[in-house]
Coordinates of N, CA and C in Angstrom, one line a residue:
M209 N 19.4 9.6 89.2 CA 18.2 9.9 89.8 C 17.0 9.6 88.9
T210 N 16.0 8.8 89.4 CA 14.9 8.5 88.6 C 13.9 9.6 88.5
K211 N 13.0 9.5 87.5 CA 12.0 10.6 87.3 C 11.2 10.7 88.6
K212 N 10.9 9.6 89.3 CA 10.1 9.7 90.5 C 10.8 10.5 91.6
D213 N 12.1 10.4 91.6 CA 12.9 11.1 92.6 C 13.1 12.6 92.3
E214 N 13.0 12.9 91.0 CA 13.3 14.3 90.6 C 12.3 15.2 91.1
K215 N 12.7 16.4 91.5 CA 11.8 17.4 92.0 C 11.8 18.6 91.1
T216 N 10.6 19.1 90.8 CA 10.5 20.3 89.9 C 10.5 21.5 90.8
P217 N 10.9 22.7 90.2 CA 10.9 23.9 91.0 C 9.5 24.4 91.3
L218 N 8.5 23.7 90.9 CA 7.1 24.2 91.1 C 6.4 23.4 92.2
E219 N 7.0 22.4 92.8 CA 6.4 21.6 93.8 C 5.9 22.4 95.0
F220 N 6.6 23.4 95.3 CA 6.2 24.2 96.5 C 4.8 24.8 96.4
L221 N 4.3 24.9 95.1 CA 3.0 25.4 95.0 C 1.9 24.6 95.5
E222 N 2.2 23.3 95.9 CA 1.2 22.5 96.5 C 1.0 22.8 97.9
S223 N 1.8 23.7 98.5 CA 1.7 24.0 99.9 C 1.5 25.5 100.0
A224 N 0.5 25.9 100.8 CA 0.3 27.4 101.0 C 1.5 28.0 101.7
E225 N 2.1 27.4 102.6 CA 3.3 27.9 103.3 C 4.4 28.1 102.2
G226 N 4.5 27.1 101.4 CA 5.6 27.2 100.3 C 5.3 28.4 99.4
L227 N 4.0 28.6 99.0 CA 3.7 29.7 98.2 C 4.1 31.0 98.8
K228 N 3.8 31.2 100.1 CA 4.0 32.4 100.8 C 5.5 32.7 100.8
T229 N 6.3 31.6 101.1 CA 7.8 31.8 101.1 C 8.3 32.2 99.8
E230 N 7.8 31.5 98.7 CA 8.3 31.8 97.4 C 8.0 33.2 96.9
L231 N 6.8 33.7 97.3 CA 6.3 35.0 96.9 C 6.9 36.1 97.8
G232 N 7.8 35.8 98.7 CA 8.4 36.8 99.6 C 9.0 37.9 98.9
N233 N 9.8 37.6 97.8 CA 10.5 38.7 97.1 C 9.5 39.6 96.4
D234 N 8.5 39.0 95.8 CA 7.5 39.9 95.2 C 6.7 40.7 96.2
L235 N 6.4 40.2 97.3 CA 5.7 41.0 98.3 C 6.6 42.1 98.9
D236 N 7.9 41.8 99.0 CA 8.8 42.8 99.5 C 8.8 44.0 98.5
K237 N 8.8 43.7 97.2 CA 8.8 44.8 96.2 C 7.5 45.6 96.4
V238 N 6.4 44.9 96.6 CA 5.1 45.6 96.8 C 5.2 46.5 98.0
Q239 N 5.8 46.0 99.1 CA 5.9 46.7 100.3 C 6.8 48.0 100.1
H240 N 7.8 47.8 99.4 CA 8.8 48.9 99.1 C 8.0 50.0 98.4
V241 N 7.2 49.7 97.4 CA 6.4 50.7 96.7 C 5.5 51.4 97.6
V242 N 4.9 50.7 98.5 CA 4.0 51.3 99.4 C 4.7 52.3 100.3
D243 N 5.9 51.9 100.7 CA 6.7 52.8 101.6 C 7.1 54.1 100.8
S244 N 7.5 53.9 99.6 CA 8.1 55.1 98.9 C 7.1 55.9 98.2
N245 N 6.0 55.3 97.8 CA 4.9 56.1 97.0 C 3.6 55.4 97.2
K246 N 3.0 55.7 98.3 CA 1.7 55.0 98.7 C 0.6 55.3 97.7
G247 N 0.6 56.4 97.0 CA -0.4 56.7 96.2 C -0.5 55.9 94.9
L248 N 0.6 55.5 94.4 CA 0.7 54.7 93.2 C 1.2 53.3 93.5
F249 N 0.3 52.4 93.5 CA 0.6 51.1 94.1 C 0.2 50.0 93.1
A250 N 0.9 49.9 92.0 CA 0.5 49.0 90.9 C 1.1 47.6 91.2
G251 N 2.4 47.5 91.3 CA 3.1 46.2 91.6 C 2.9 45.2 90.6
V252 N 3.2 45.4 89.3 CA 3.1 44.4 88.3 C 4.2 43.4 88.5
A253 N 3.9 42.1 88.9 CA 4.9 41.2 89.4 C 5.1 40.0 88.4
G254 N 6.1 40.2 87.5 CA 6.4 39.2 86.5 C 6.8 37.9 87.1
V255 N 7.7 37.9 88.1 CA 8.2 36.6 88.6 C 7.1 35.8 89.3
L256 N 6.2 36.5 90.0 CA 5.1 35.8 90.7 C 4.2 35.1 89.7
V257 N 3.9 35.9 88.6 CA 2.9 35.3 87.6 C 3.5 34.1 86.9
V258 N 4.8 34.2 86.5 CA 5.4 33.1 85.8 C 5.4 31.8 86.7
V259 N 5.8 32.0 88.0 CA 5.8 30.8 88.9 C 4.4 30.3 89.1
V260 N 3.5 31.1 89.4 CA 2.1 30.6 89.6 C 1.6 29.9 88.4
L261 N 1.7 30.6 87.2 CA 1.2 30.0 86.0 C 1.9 28.7 85.6
G262 N 3.2 28.6 85.9 CA 3.9 27.4 85.6 C 3.3 26.2 86.1
Y263 N 2.7 26.3 87.3 CA 2.0 25.2 87.9 C 0.6 25.1 87.5
F264 N -0.2 26.2 87.6 CA -1.6 26.1 87.3 C -1.8 25.9 85.8
G265 N -0.9 26.4 85.0 CA -1.0 26.3 83.6 C -1.1 24.8 83.2
Y266 N -0.2 24.0 83.6 CA -0.1 22.6 83.3 C -1.3 21.9 83.9
K267 N -1.7 22.2 85.1 CA -2.8 21.6 85.7 C -4.1 21.9 84.9
Y268 N -4.1 23.1 84.4 CA -5.4 23.7 83.8 C -5.6 23.1 82.5
Y269 N -4.6 22.9 81.7 CA -4.9 22.4 80.3 C -4.4 21.0 80.0
E270 N -3.9 20.3 81.0 CA -3.4 19.0 80.8 C -4.5 18.0 80.4
T271 N -5.7 18.3 80.8 CA -6.8 17.3 80.6 C -7.7 17.7 79.4
T272 N -7.4 18.9 78.8 CA -8.3 19.3 77.7 C -8.0 18.4 76.4
Q273 N -9.0 18.3 75.6 CA -8.9 17.5 74.4 C -8.4 18.4 73.2
D274 N -8.2 19.7 73.4 CA -7.9 20.5 72.3 C -6.4 20.5 72.1
E275 N -5.9 19.5 71.4 CA -4.4 19.3 71.3 C -3.8 20.4 70.5
E276 N -4.4 20.9 69.5 CA -3.8 22.0 68.7 C -3.7 23.2 69.5
G277 N -4.7 23.5 70.3 CA -4.7 24.7 71.2 C -3.6 24.6 72.2
Q278 N -3.5 23.3 72.7 CA -2.4 23.1 73.7 C -1.0 23.3 73.1
A279 N -0.8 22.8 71.9 CA 0.5 23.0 71.3 C 0.9 24.4 71.1
K280 N -0.1 25.2 70.6 CA 0.1 26.6 70.3 C 0.3 27.4 71.7
L281 N -0.4 27.0 72.7 CA -0.3 27.6 74.0 C 1.1 27.3 74.6
F282 N 1.5 26.1 74.4 CA 2.8 25.7 75.0 C 3.9 26.5 74.4
N283 N 3.9 26.7 73.1 CA 4.9 27.5 72.4 C 4.9 29.0 72.8
A284 N 3.7 29.5 73.0 CA 3.6 30.9 73.4 C 4.0 31.1 74.8
V285 N 3.7 30.1 75.7 CA 4.2 30.2 77.1 C 5.7 30.1 77.2
Y286 N 6.3 29.3 76.3 CA 7.7 29.2 76.3 C 8.3 30.6 76.1
Q287 N 7.8 31.4 75.1 CA 8.2 32.7 74.9 C 8.0 33.6 76.1
F288 N 6.9 33.4 76.7 CA 6.6 34.2 77.9 C 7.6 34.0 79.0
E289 N 7.9 32.7 79.3 CA 8.8 32.4 80.4 C 10.2 32.7 80.0
A290 N 10.5 32.9 78.8 CA 11.8 33.4 78.3 C 11.9 34.9 78.3
D291 N 10.9 35.6 78.8 CA 10.8 37.0 78.9 C 10.8 37.7 77.5
S292 N 10.3 36.9 76.6 CA 10.0 37.5 75.2 C 8.6 38.0 75.2
N293 N 8.3 39.0 76.0 CA 7.0 39.5 76.2 C 6.2 39.9 75.0
K294 N 7.0 40.7 74.2 CA 6.3 41.2 73.0 C 5.8 40.1 72.1
V295 N 6.7 39.1 71.8 CA 6.3 37.9 71.0 C 5.2 37.1 71.7
A296 N 5.4 36.9 73.0 CA 4.4 36.1 73.8 C 3.0 36.8 73.7
A297 N 3.0 38.1 73.9 CA 1.7 38.8 73.9 C 0.9 38.6 72.6
K298 N 1.7 38.6 71.5 CA 1.0 38.5 70.2 C 0.5 37.0 70.0
E299 N 1.4 36.1 70.4 CA 1.0 34.7 70.2 C -0.1 34.2 71.1
L300 N 0.0 34.7 72.4 CA -1.0 34.3 73.3 C -2.4 34.9 73.0
T301 N -2.4 36.1 72.5 CA -3.6 36.8 72.1 C -4.3 36.0 71.0
K302 N -3.5 35.5 70.1 CA -4.0 34.8 68.9 C -4.6 33.4 69.4
V303 N -3.9 32.8 70.4 CA -4.5 31.5 70.9 C -5.8 31.8 71.6
A304 N -5.8 32.9 72.4 CA -7.1 33.2 73.1 C -8.2 33.5 72.2
E305 N -7.9 34.1 71.0 CA -8.9 34.4 70.0 C -9.4 33.2 69.2
D306 N -8.4 32.3 69.0 CA -8.7 31.2 68.0 C -9.3 29.9 68.7
F307 N -9.0 29.8 70.0 CA -9.4 28.6 70.7 C -10.3 28.9 71.9
G308 N -11.3 28.0 72.1 CA -12.1 28.1 73.3 C -11.6 27.2 74.3
G309 N -12.4 26.9 75.3 CA -12.1 25.9 76.3 C -11.0 26.3 77.2
N310 N -10.3 25.3 77.8 CA -9.3 25.6 78.8 C -8.1 26.3 78.2
A311 N -7.6 25.8 77.0 CA -6.4 26.4 76.4 C -6.7 27.9 76.1
G312 N -7.8 28.2 75.5 CA -8.1 29.6 75.2 C -8.3 30.5 76.5
N313 N -8.9 29.9 77.5 CA -9.1 30.6 78.8 C -7.7 30.9 79.4
L314 N -6.9 29.9 79.5 CA -5.6 30.2 80.1 C -4.7 31.1 79.3
A315 N -4.8 31.0 78.0 CA -4.1 32.0 77.1 C -4.5 33.4 77.4
S316 N -5.8 33.6 77.7 CA -6.3 35.0 78.0 C -5.5 35.5 79.2
F317 N -5.3 34.6 80.2 CA -4.6 35.1 81.4 C -3.1 35.4 81.0
Y318 N -2.4 34.5 80.4 CA -1.1 34.8 80.0 C -1.0 36.0 79.1
A319 N -1.9 36.2 78.1 CA -1.8 37.3 77.3 C -2.0 38.6 78.0
G320 N -2.9 38.6 79.0 CA -3.2 39.7 79.9 C -1.9 40.1 80.6
V321 N -1.2 39.2 81.2 CA 0.0 39.4 81.9 C 1.1 40.0 81.0
A322 N 1.3 39.3 79.9 CA 2.3 39.8 78.9 C 2.0 41.2 78.5
N323 N 0.8 41.5 78.2 CA 0.5 42.9 77.7 C 0.6 43.9 78.9
L324 N 0.3 43.5 80.1 CA 0.5 44.3 81.2 C 2.0 44.7 81.4
K325 N 2.8 43.7 81.2 CA 4.3 43.9 81.3 C 4.8 44.8 80.2
E326 N 4.1 44.8 79.0 CA 4.4 45.6 77.9 C 3.9 47.0 78.0
G327 N 3.1 47.3 79.0 CA 2.5 48.6 79.2 C 1.2 48.8 78.3
K328 N 0.7 47.7 77.8 CA -0.6 47.8 77.0 C -1.7 47.5 77.9
Y329 N -2.1 48.5 78.7 CA -3.0 48.3 79.8 C -4.4 47.9 79.4
D330 N -4.9 48.6 78.3 CA -6.3 48.3 77.9 C -6.4 46.9 77.4
A331 N -5.4 46.4 76.6 CA -5.4 45.0 76.1 C -5.3 44.1 77.3
A332 N -4.5 44.4 78.3 CA -4.3 43.5 79.5 C -5.6 43.4 80.2
I333 N -6.3 44.5 80.4 CA -7.6 44.5 81.1 C -8.6 43.6 80.4
E334 N -8.7 43.8 79.1 CA -9.7 43.1 78.3 C -9.4 41.6 78.4
Q335 N -8.2 41.2 78.3 CA -7.8 39.8 78.3 C -8.0 39.1 79.7
L336 N -7.6 39.9 80.7 CA -7.7 39.3 82.1 C -9.2 39.2 82.5
K337 N -10.0 40.1 82.0 CA -11.4 40.0 82.4 C -12.1 38.8 81.7
S338 N -11.5 38.4 80.6 CA -12.1 37.2 79.9 C -11.7 35.9 80.5
F339 N -10.7 36.0 81.4 CA -10.2 34.8 82.1 C -11.2 34.4 83.3
S340 N -11.4 33.1 83.5 CA -12.2 32.7 84.6 C -11.7 31.4 85.2
S341 N -11.6 31.3 86.5 CA -11.1 30.2 87.2 C -11.8 30.1 88.6
S342 N -11.9 28.9 89.1 CA -12.5 28.7 90.4 C -11.5 28.3 91.5
D343 N -10.2 28.4 91.2 CA -9.2 28.0 92.2 C -8.9 29.1 93.2
L344 N -8.2 28.8 94.2 CA -7.9 29.7 95.3 C -7.0 30.9 94.9
L345 N -6.0 30.6 94.1 CA -5.0 31.7 93.8 C -5.1 32.5 92.6
V346 N -5.3 31.8 91.4 CA -5.1 32.5 90.1 C -6.3 33.5 89.9
Q347 N -7.5 33.2 90.2 CA -8.6 34.1 90.0 C -8.4 35.4 90.7
A348 N -8.1 35.3 92.0 CA -7.8 36.5 92.8 C -6.6 37.3 92.2
R349 N -5.6 36.6 91.7 CA -4.5 37.2 91.1 C -4.9 38.0 89.9
A350 N -5.8 37.4 89.1 CA -6.3 38.0 87.9 C -7.0 39.3 88.2
Y351 N -7.8 39.3 89.3 CA -8.5 40.5 89.7 C -7.5 41.6 90.1
S352 N -6.5 41.2 90.9 CA -5.4 42.1 91.3 C -4.7 42.7 90.2
L353 N -4.4 41.9 89.2 CA -3.6 42.4 88.0 C -4.5 43.4 87.2
I354 N -5.8 43.2 87.1 CA -6.7 44.1 86.5 C -6.6 45.5 87.3
G355 N -6.6 45.3 88.6 CA -6.5 46.5 89.4 C -5.2 47.2 89.2
D356 N -4.1 46.5 89.0 CA -2.8 47.1 88.7 C -2.8 47.9 87.4
A357 N -3.5 47.3 86.4 CA -3.6 47.9 85.1 C -4.3 49.2 85.2
Y358 N -5.4 49.2 85.9 CA -6.2 50.4 86.1 C -5.4 51.5 86.9
T359 N -4.6 51.0 87.9 CA -3.8 51.9 88.6 C -2.8 52.6 87.7
E360 N -2.2 51.8 86.8 CA -1.2 52.4 85.9 C -1.9 53.5 85.0
K361 N -3.2 53.3 84.7 CA -4.0 54.3 84.0 C -4.5 55.4 84.8
K362 N -4.2 55.3 86.1 CA -4.7 56.3 87.1 C -6.2 56.3 87.2
A363 N -6.8 55.2 86.8 CA -8.3 55.0 86.9 C -8.5 54.3 88.3
Y364 N -8.4 55.1 89.3 CA -8.3 54.5 90.7 C -9.7 54.0 91.1
S365 N -10.8 54.5 90.7 CA -12.1 54.0 91.1 C -12.2 52.5 90.6
D366 N -11.8 52.3 89.3 CA -11.9 51.0 88.7 C -10.9 50.1 89.4
A367 N -9.7 50.6 89.7 CA -8.7 49.8 90.4 C -9.3 49.3 91.8
I368 N -9.9 50.2 92.5 CA -10.5 49.9 93.8 C -11.5 48.7 93.6
D369 N -12.3 48.8 92.6 CA -13.3 47.7 92.4 C -12.6 46.3 92.3
Y370 N -11.5 46.3 91.5 CA -10.9 45.0 91.3 C -10.0 44.6 92.5
Y371 N -9.4 45.5 93.2 CA -8.7 45.1 94.4 C -9.6 44.5 95.4
K372 N -10.8 45.1 95.5 CA -11.9 44.6 96.4 C -12.2 43.1 96.0
K373 N -12.4 42.9 94.7 CA -12.7 41.6 94.2 C -11.6 40.6 94.6
A374 N -10.3 41.0 94.4 CA -9.2 40.2 94.8 C -9.2 39.8 96.3
A375 N -9.4 40.9 97.1 CA -9.3 40.7 98.5 C -10.5 39.8 99.0
E376 N -11.6 39.9 98.4 CA -12.8 39.2 98.9 C -12.9 37.8 98.3
Y377 N -12.1 37.5 97.3 CA -12.2 36.1 96.6 C -11.5 35.1 97.5
K378 N -12.3 34.2 98.1 CA -11.7 33.1 98.9 C -10.6 33.7 99.8
A379 N -11.0 34.6 100.7 CA -10.0 35.3 101.5 C -9.2 34.3 102.4
N380 N -7.9 34.6 102.5 CA -7.0 33.8 103.2 C -5.9 34.6 103.8
K381 N -5.2 34.0 104.8 CA -4.1 34.8 105.5 C -2.9 35.0 104.7
F382 N -2.7 34.2 103.6 CA -1.5 34.3 102.8 C -1.4 35.4 101.8
F383 N -2.5 35.6 101.1 CA -2.5 36.6 100.0 C -3.5 37.8 100.2
T384 N -4.5 37.6 100.9 CA -5.5 38.7 101.1 C -4.9 39.9 101.7
P385 N -4.0 39.9 102.6 CA -3.4 41.1 103.2 C -2.7 41.9 102.1
T386 N -2.1 41.3 101.1 CA -1.4 42.0 100.0 C -2.4 42.8 99.2
Y387 N -3.5 42.1 98.9 CA -4.6 42.7 98.1 C -5.2 43.9 98.8
L388 N -5.4 43.7 100.1 CA -5.9 44.8 100.9 C -5.0 46.0 101.0
M389 N -3.7 45.8 101.0 CA -2.7 46.9 101.0 C -2.9 47.7 99.7
K390 N -3.0 46.9 98.6 CA -3.2 47.6 97.3 C -4.5 48.4 97.3
L391 N -5.6 47.8 97.9 CA -6.8 48.5 98.0 C -6.7 49.8 98.8
A392 N -6.1 49.7 99.9 CA -5.9 50.9 100.7 C -5.2 52.0 100.0
A393 N -4.1 51.6 99.3 CA -3.3 52.6 98.6 C -4.1 53.2 97.4
A394 N -4.9 52.4 96.8 CA -5.8 52.9 95.7 C -6.8 53.9 96.3
Y395 N -7.3 53.6 97.5 CA -8.2 54.6 98.1 C -7.5 55.9 98.4
E396 N -6.3 55.8 98.9 CA -5.5 57.0 99.2 C -5.3 57.8 97.9
A397 N -4.9 57.1 96.8 CA -4.7 57.8 95.6 C -5.9 58.5 95.0
N398 N -7.1 57.9 95.4 CA -8.4 58.5 95.0 C -8.9 59.5 96.0
K399 N -8.1 59.8 97.0 CA -8.5 60.8 98.0 C -9.6 60.4 98.9
E400 N -9.7 59.1 99.1 CA -10.7 58.5 100.0 C -10.0 58.0 101.2
E401 N -9.7 58.9 102.1 CA -8.8 58.6 103.2 C -9.6 57.8 104.3
K402 N -10.9 58.0 104.5 CA -11.6 57.3 105.5 C -11.7 55.8 105.1
E403 N -11.9 55.6 103.8 CA -12.0 54.2 103.3 C -10.7 53.5 103.4
A404 N -9.6 54.2 103.1 CA -8.2 53.7 103.3 C -8.0 53.3 104.7
L405 N -8.4 54.2 105.6 CA -8.2 53.9 107.1 C -8.9 52.6 107.5
A406 N -10.1 52.5 107.0 CA -10.9 51.3 107.3 C -10.2 50.0 106.8
V407 N -9.6 50.1 105.7 CA -8.9 48.9 105.1 C -7.6 48.6 105.9
Y408 N -6.8 49.6 106.3 CA -5.7 49.4 107.1 C -6.1 48.8 108.5
T409 N -7.2 49.3 109.0 CA -7.7 48.7 110.3 C -8.0 47.3 110.1
E410 N -8.6 46.9 109.0 CA -9.0 45.5 108.8 C -7.7 44.6 108.7
I411 N -6.7 45.1 108.1 CA -5.4 44.3 108.0 C -4.9 44.1 109.4
V412 N -4.8 45.2 110.2 CA -4.3 45.1 111.5 C -5.1 44.2 112.4
E413 N -6.4 44.2 112.3 CA -7.2 43.5 113.2 C -7.4 42.0 112.8
K414 N -7.6 41.8 111.5 CA -7.9 40.4 111.0 C -6.6 39.7 110.5
Y415 N -5.5 40.4 110.2 CA -4.3 39.7 109.7 C -3.1 40.2 110.5
A416 N -3.2 40.2 111.8 CA -2.2 40.8 112.6 C -0.9 40.1 112.5
E417 N -0.9 38.8 112.1 CA 0.4 38.1 112.0 C 1.0 38.2 110.6
S418 N 0.4 38.9 109.7 CA 1.0 39.0 108.4 C 2.0 40.1 108.4
S419 N 3.0 40.0 107.4 CA 4.0 41.0 107.3 C 3.4 42.4 106.9
E420 N 2.3 42.4 106.2 CA 1.7 43.6 105.8 C 1.1 44.4 107.0
S421 N 0.8 43.8 108.1 CA 0.2 44.5 109.2 C 1.2 45.5 109.8
I422 N 2.5 45.3 109.6 CA 3.5 46.3 110.1 C 3.3 47.7 109.5
N423 N 3.3 47.7 108.2 CA 3.1 49.0 107.5 C 1.7 49.5 107.6
A424 N 0.7 48.5 107.7 CA -0.7 48.9 107.9 C -0.9 49.7 109.1
K425 N -0.2 49.3 110.2 CA -0.2 50.0 111.5 C 0.3 51.4 111.3
K426 N 1.4 51.5 110.6 CA 2.1 52.8 110.4 C 1.2 53.8 109.6
Y427 N 0.6 53.3 108.5 CA -0.2 54.1 107.7 C -1.5 54.4 108.4
K428 N -2.0 53.5 109.2 CA -3.2 53.7 109.9 C -3.1 54.9 110.9
A429 N -1.9 54.9 111.6 CA -1.7 56.0 112.5 C -1.6 57.4 111.8
V430 N -1.0 57.4 110.7 CA -0.9 58.7 109.9 C -2.3 59.1 109.5
L431 N -3.1 58.2 109.0 CA -4.4 58.6 108.5 C -5.3 59.0 109.6
E432 N -5.2 58.4 110.8 CA -6.0 58.7 111.9 C -5.8 60.2 112.3
G433 N -4.6 60.6 112.2 CA -4.3 62.0 112.5 C -4.9 63.0 111.5
S434 N -4.8 62.6 110.2 CA -5.3 63.5 109.1 C -6.9 63.5 109.0
V435 N -7.4 62.3 109.2 CA -8.9 62.2 109.1 C -9.6 62.9 110.2
S436 N -9.0 62.9 111.4 CA -9.6 63.5 112.6 C -9.5 65.0 112.6
E437 N -8.7 65.6 111.7 CA -8.5 67.0 111.7 C -9.7 67.7 111.1

């Protein structure tokens, strides 16, 4: 088989439908958490982040002229994808601190994810906040992960702010419903039932064909009863 004929496991990321299919397992985990414990809805998704960054990472820094930063980032990413989170977090943080430009920016994202998986929520929040991108998927994911970190800290008001950012950033039918589910759960955890009800209603009305709408309908019915009392 020639190089031209070879397919990488990341080619599906060029298609929105492919992304939705690949993220199915991750979204199922999120849905399970909502079912079992609606108040605590963090959903730190290692598999999702590795897959997404595997594609956008190369796209993001392949054109940068910072060869040294690229080399160091590549080595740190290798540790990350090998699930050596502790080592990766340290190396990625150093790359983010030592290099500017695309390599340093992307390292901030990776470092944030690695620290989040290590339970170092403050470090994760700081690093993810320093990341910036204009693409459809990764920036919204960064906002959502910041919300996850705040949720783990039980700082629900802050989590709400970032889940809102994730849901509002280039809204689309593939990923926005998941971010809205997290937002609604954070509202519930913060004892803001009317706001949670409004978000569940939005999912049901605007994203009726999404898998999230099934549970949104169920939780909406429950809240309608309690809010009206």
